[in-house]
């Protein structure tokens, strides 16, 4: 389980780095001139990295110098990939999260009924449902024009996001296994004597008979959990409907017109009440399944803040 603990630590560093970068990118332009040159360059790198082709700031090319490092930075920032590669995020998430989900299912079916594992399993099941739906949308809902691009730098960070995403919910499992292996009879023995919940979870991960999966998942499922599940489902439906509305704007001959560069303003349904309902829905569904699995912690707080 050392690899799991390492994944959790790397994920927290990644989200902390993204959060720090986000704070730097939000520095107003009028204050930008007062920042050290390295900070100004880093800010411009961050702003360009989230660009989708048309938002790339070509003025930066002339302002970043003519040295070898500057030329390298310009070449990295100007590199872009087709926007239809967005589906790669969900291919990766589907396979990577699915692999962790299968490992936890194997543990549950092997006799582990610990609360820690049950909550983590709930979180990963919800996450798998979400990324599966997004993968479906990328093939059957979204319509990407041939000219649509996204920056390679942002694409790379997006792939890392989905590599580290399951780690936010696996951290309690990693902690339980660390407690179980802390010492033969010290951590576990003291936990058994004192009734420590974490040590109890660690012990149950090492023993027990095969349980039934559904009763294990629904153990302790009450009104709060039902409300959180409803919020998760509502967020997914709201996001799906919003993406359908956005896709309908570009529909004509089945594909976006090759030279079409203008965007129409989406109207109707959720766009009547909110300018970006698909992003609001993302927040709602994440809050729903994180709370459902009682997965709030340092990692998930960093994730939601980012």
XYZ file of C-alpha atoms in Angstrom:
306
model
C 0.000 0.000 0.000
C 3.033 2.318 -0.176
C 2.108 3.170 -3.781
C -1.397 4.202 -2.666
C 0.004 6.472 0.058
C 2.390 7.999 -2.497
C -0.492 8.615 -4.917
C -2.443 10.394 -2.168
C 0.530 12.626 -1.276
C 1.231 13.471 -4.922
C -2.439 14.320 -5.446
C -2.416 16.811 -2.578
C 0.722 18.446 -3.922
C -0.838 18.626 -7.372
C -4.047 20.266 -6.134
C -2.110 22.670 -3.886
C 0.041 23.639 -6.879
C -3.043 24.173 -9.061
C -4.677 26.259 -6.346
C -1.560 28.426 -5.932
C -1.385 28.834 -9.705
C -5.039 29.814 -9.812
C -4.478 32.516 -7.180
C -1.543 33.882 -9.205
C -3.588 33.871 -12.425
C -6.350 35.876 -10.703
C -4.023 38.762 -9.874
C -5.588 41.835 -11.583
C -3.761 43.210 -14.623
C -3.194 46.558 -12.914
C -1.181 44.800 -10.192
C 0.676 42.549 -12.602
C 3.378 45.155 -13.346
C 4.400 45.198 -9.679
C 5.108 41.437 -9.589
C 8.647 40.043 -10.011
C 9.441 39.129 -13.631
C 9.385 35.399 -12.869
C 5.921 35.747 -11.319
C 4.692 37.745 -14.342
C 5.938 35.085 -16.736
C 4.388 32.311 -14.590
C 1.068 34.187 -14.552
C 1.066 34.536 -18.326
C 1.961 30.864 -18.680
C -1.010 29.932 -16.500
C -3.428 32.191 -18.363
C -2.324 30.822 -21.712
C -2.325 27.213 -20.527
C -6.087 27.214 -20.005
C -6.712 28.733 -23.420
C -8.745 26.939 -26.050
C -6.915 28.067 -29.193
C -8.511 31.467 -29.695
C -7.599 32.732 -26.228
C -3.845 32.230 -26.726
C -2.124 35.565 -26.159
C 0.238 36.077 -29.095
C 1.493 39.348 -27.576
C 3.224 37.230 -24.960
C 5.578 35.916 -27.629
C 7.178 39.310 -28.049
C 7.192 40.130 -24.332
C 8.862 36.998 -23.019
C 12.363 37.684 -24.346
C 14.534 36.078 -26.995
C 16.720 33.719 -24.927
C 16.749 29.947 -25.190
C 14.410 29.540 -22.198
C 11.985 32.107 -23.614
C 11.903 30.328 -26.964
C 11.208 27.037 -25.193
C 8.373 28.586 -23.154
C 6.840 30.082 -26.311
C 7.014 26.777 -28.164
C 5.365 24.915 -25.281
C 2.618 27.504 -24.846
C 1.832 27.824 -28.548
C 1.529 24.041 -28.963
C -2.065 22.880 -29.098
C -4.083 19.723 -29.666
C -7.553 19.133 -31.166
C -10.329 19.923 -28.729
C -11.919 16.580 -29.547
C -9.036 15.095 -27.511
C -11.086 16.155 -24.498
C -12.438 12.608 -24.626
C -8.977 11.358 -23.566
C -9.638 12.720 -20.074
C -12.662 10.486 -19.688
C -11.068 7.454 -21.312
C -8.298 7.756 -18.727
C -10.700 8.418 -15.853
C -12.979 5.530 -16.847
C -10.102 3.031 -16.889
C -8.063 4.396 -13.959
C -10.964 4.949 -11.561
C -12.519 1.684 -12.722
C -9.353 -0.209 -11.803
C -9.411 1.169 -8.247
C -13.126 0.456 -8.034
C -12.581 -3.195 -8.972
C -9.852 -3.520 -6.328
C -12.178 -2.189 -3.628
C -15.053 -4.387 -4.813
C -12.731 -7.371 -4.553
C -11.884 -6.377 -0.968
C -15.582 -6.026 -0.033
C -16.544 -9.327 -1.633
C -13.577 -10.887 0.113
C -15.028 -10.093 3.524
C -14.173 -6.469 4.316
C -17.210 -4.601 5.670
C -15.342 -1.644 7.199
C -17.057 1.739 7.171
C -13.971 3.362 5.640
C -13.988 1.034 2.662
C -17.754 1.275 2.227
C -17.632 5.088 2.049
C -14.705 5.048 -0.381
C -16.517 2.507 -2.544
C -19.600 4.750 -2.675
C -17.464 7.702 -3.782
C -15.720 5.739 -6.540
C -19.021 4.283 -7.810
C -20.455 7.816 -8.116
C -17.281 9.014 -9.803
C -17.424 6.102 -12.256
C -21.036 6.938 -13.131
C -20.067 10.577 -13.723
C -17.023 9.951 -15.938
C -18.922 7.261 -17.881
C -21.636 9.783 -18.642
C -19.049 12.382 -19.710
C -17.368 9.835 -21.975
C -20.731 9.098 -23.591
C -21.360 12.825 -24.109
C -18.017 13.309 -25.848
C -19.033 10.810 -28.525
C -22.793 11.273 -28.799
C -23.587 14.825 -27.595
C -20.683 17.230 -28.103
C -19.966 18.563 -31.563
C -16.377 19.767 -31.911
C -15.447 21.801 -34.959
C -12.345 20.784 -36.864
C -10.691 24.094 -35.982
C -11.310 23.877 -32.221
C -8.039 23.586 -30.289
C -6.867 23.517 -26.674
C -3.406 24.262 -25.342
C -1.083 21.265 -24.890
C -0.020 22.559 -21.477
C -3.622 22.614 -20.238
C -4.314 19.235 -21.835
C -1.399 17.712 -19.887
C -2.635 19.156 -16.606
C -6.108 17.825 -17.385
C -4.760 14.299 -17.749
C -2.971 14.639 -14.389
C -6.220 15.861 -12.821
C -7.957 12.586 -13.633
C -4.947 10.527 -12.571
C -5.087 12.090 -9.106
C -8.877 12.437 -8.772
C -9.551 8.990 -7.182
C -6.766 9.625 -4.636
C -8.993 12.181 -2.883
C -11.308 9.359 -1.839
C -8.672 6.667 -1.382
C -6.820 8.593 1.346
C -8.913 7.087 4.221
C -8.126 3.592 2.899
C -4.423 4.431 2.700
C -4.510 5.770 6.264
C -6.300 2.638 7.513
C -3.728 0.344 5.941
C -0.889 2.460 7.356
C -2.459 2.105 10.804
C -2.806 -1.641 10.283
C 0.867 -1.954 9.405
C 2.160 0.472 12.035
C 3.288 -2.336 14.295
C 2.318 -5.870 15.159
C -0.060 -5.392 18.020
C 0.761 -1.773 18.856
C -1.544 0.272 16.634
C -4.055 -2.511 16.149
C -3.915 -3.727 19.690
C -4.274 -0.266 21.173
C -7.051 0.503 18.716
C -8.952 -2.616 19.690
C -8.562 -1.765 23.359
C -9.542 1.875 23.037
C -12.212 1.428 20.365
C -10.406 3.640 17.864
C -12.564 3.727 14.719
C -9.586 3.964 12.348
C -7.851 0.978 13.921
C -11.137 -0.876 13.881
C -11.466 -0.203 10.159
C -7.889 -1.324 9.581
C -8.553 -4.568 11.442
C -11.740 -5.296 9.503
C -9.831 -4.840 6.264
C -7.762 -7.877 7.176
C -10.511 -10.291 8.179
C -14.132 -11.357 7.884
C -16.363 -13.500 5.717
C -17.768 -12.580 2.315
C -20.685 -10.122 2.707
C -23.467 -9.210 0.300
C -22.462 -6.094 -1.622
C -25.748 -4.152 -1.695
C -26.549 -4.455 2.048
C -22.963 -3.397 2.786
C -23.279 -0.266 0.646
C -26.713 0.616 2.039
C -25.698 0.112 5.670
C -26.580 3.309 7.552
C -28.253 4.813 4.474
C -30.729 7.418 5.732
C -32.394 10.724 4.823
C -29.086 12.639 4.589
C -27.592 10.056 2.251
C -30.780 10.043 0.156
C -30.632 13.834 -0.175
C -26.965 13.695 -1.226
C -27.706 10.981 -3.796
C -30.582 13.079 -5.168
C -28.232 16.084 -5.461
C -25.681 13.949 -7.309
C -28.325 12.666 -9.755
C -29.788 16.162 -10.217
C -26.318 17.596 -10.970
C -25.684 14.927 -13.614
C -29.075 15.472 -15.275
C -28.637 19.258 -15.201
C -25.168 19.030 -16.747
C -26.312 16.596 -19.426
C -29.225 18.859 -20.398
C -26.910 21.895 -20.483
C -24.436 20.104 -22.746
C -27.297 19.085 -25.043
C -28.384 22.718 -25.251
C -24.840 23.822 -26.130
C -24.529 21.077 -28.742
C -27.851 22.027 -30.343
C -26.448 25.471 -31.183
C -23.784 23.925 -33.394
C -26.032 21.389 -35.078
C -26.754 21.973 -38.712
C -25.341 19.486 -41.102
C -24.525 17.053 -38.293
C -21.080 18.626 -37.719
C -19.968 22.126 -36.900
C -19.247 24.148 -40.007
C -15.522 23.883 -40.774
C -14.947 27.645 -40.942
C -17.441 28.651 -38.268
C -15.797 30.893 -35.697
C -18.828 32.659 -34.187
C -20.593 31.364 -31.111
C -24.291 31.843 -30.402
C -25.601 32.660 -26.948
C -27.313 29.585 -25.465
C -30.888 30.132 -24.342
C -33.616 28.155 -22.670
C -33.802 25.623 -19.851
C -31.013 26.178 -17.314
C -29.377 28.975 -19.344
C -32.408 31.159 -18.599
C -31.396 31.331 -14.951
C -27.604 30.807 -15.059
C -24.828 31.787 -17.494
C -22.852 28.540 -17.003
C -25.239 25.896 -15.663
C -22.905 23.043 -16.755
C -20.243 24.322 -14.335
C -22.788 24.888 -11.564
C -24.007 21.312 -12.118
C -20.410 20.050 -11.778
C -20.168 21.707 -8.362
C -23.522 20.299 -7.240
C -22.799 16.720 -8.259
C -19.341 16.767 -6.642
C -20.758 18.175 -3.388
C -23.460 15.501 -3.541
C -21.261 12.438 -3.860
C -18.443 13.748 -1.636
C -20.966 14.356 1.160
C -22.701 11.036 0.428
C -19.450 9.195 1.022
C -18.475 11.494 3.941
C -15.293 12.001 1.961
C -14.600 15.592 3.025
C -10.957 16.081 3.956
C -7.850 18.012 2.978
C -7.774 16.475 -0.504
C -11.441 17.060 -1.365
C -11.358 20.607 0.064
C -8.399 21.399 -2.206
C -10.268 19.765 -5.101
C -13.431 21.846 -4.615
C -11.503 25.070 -3.998
C -9.565 24.522 -7.218
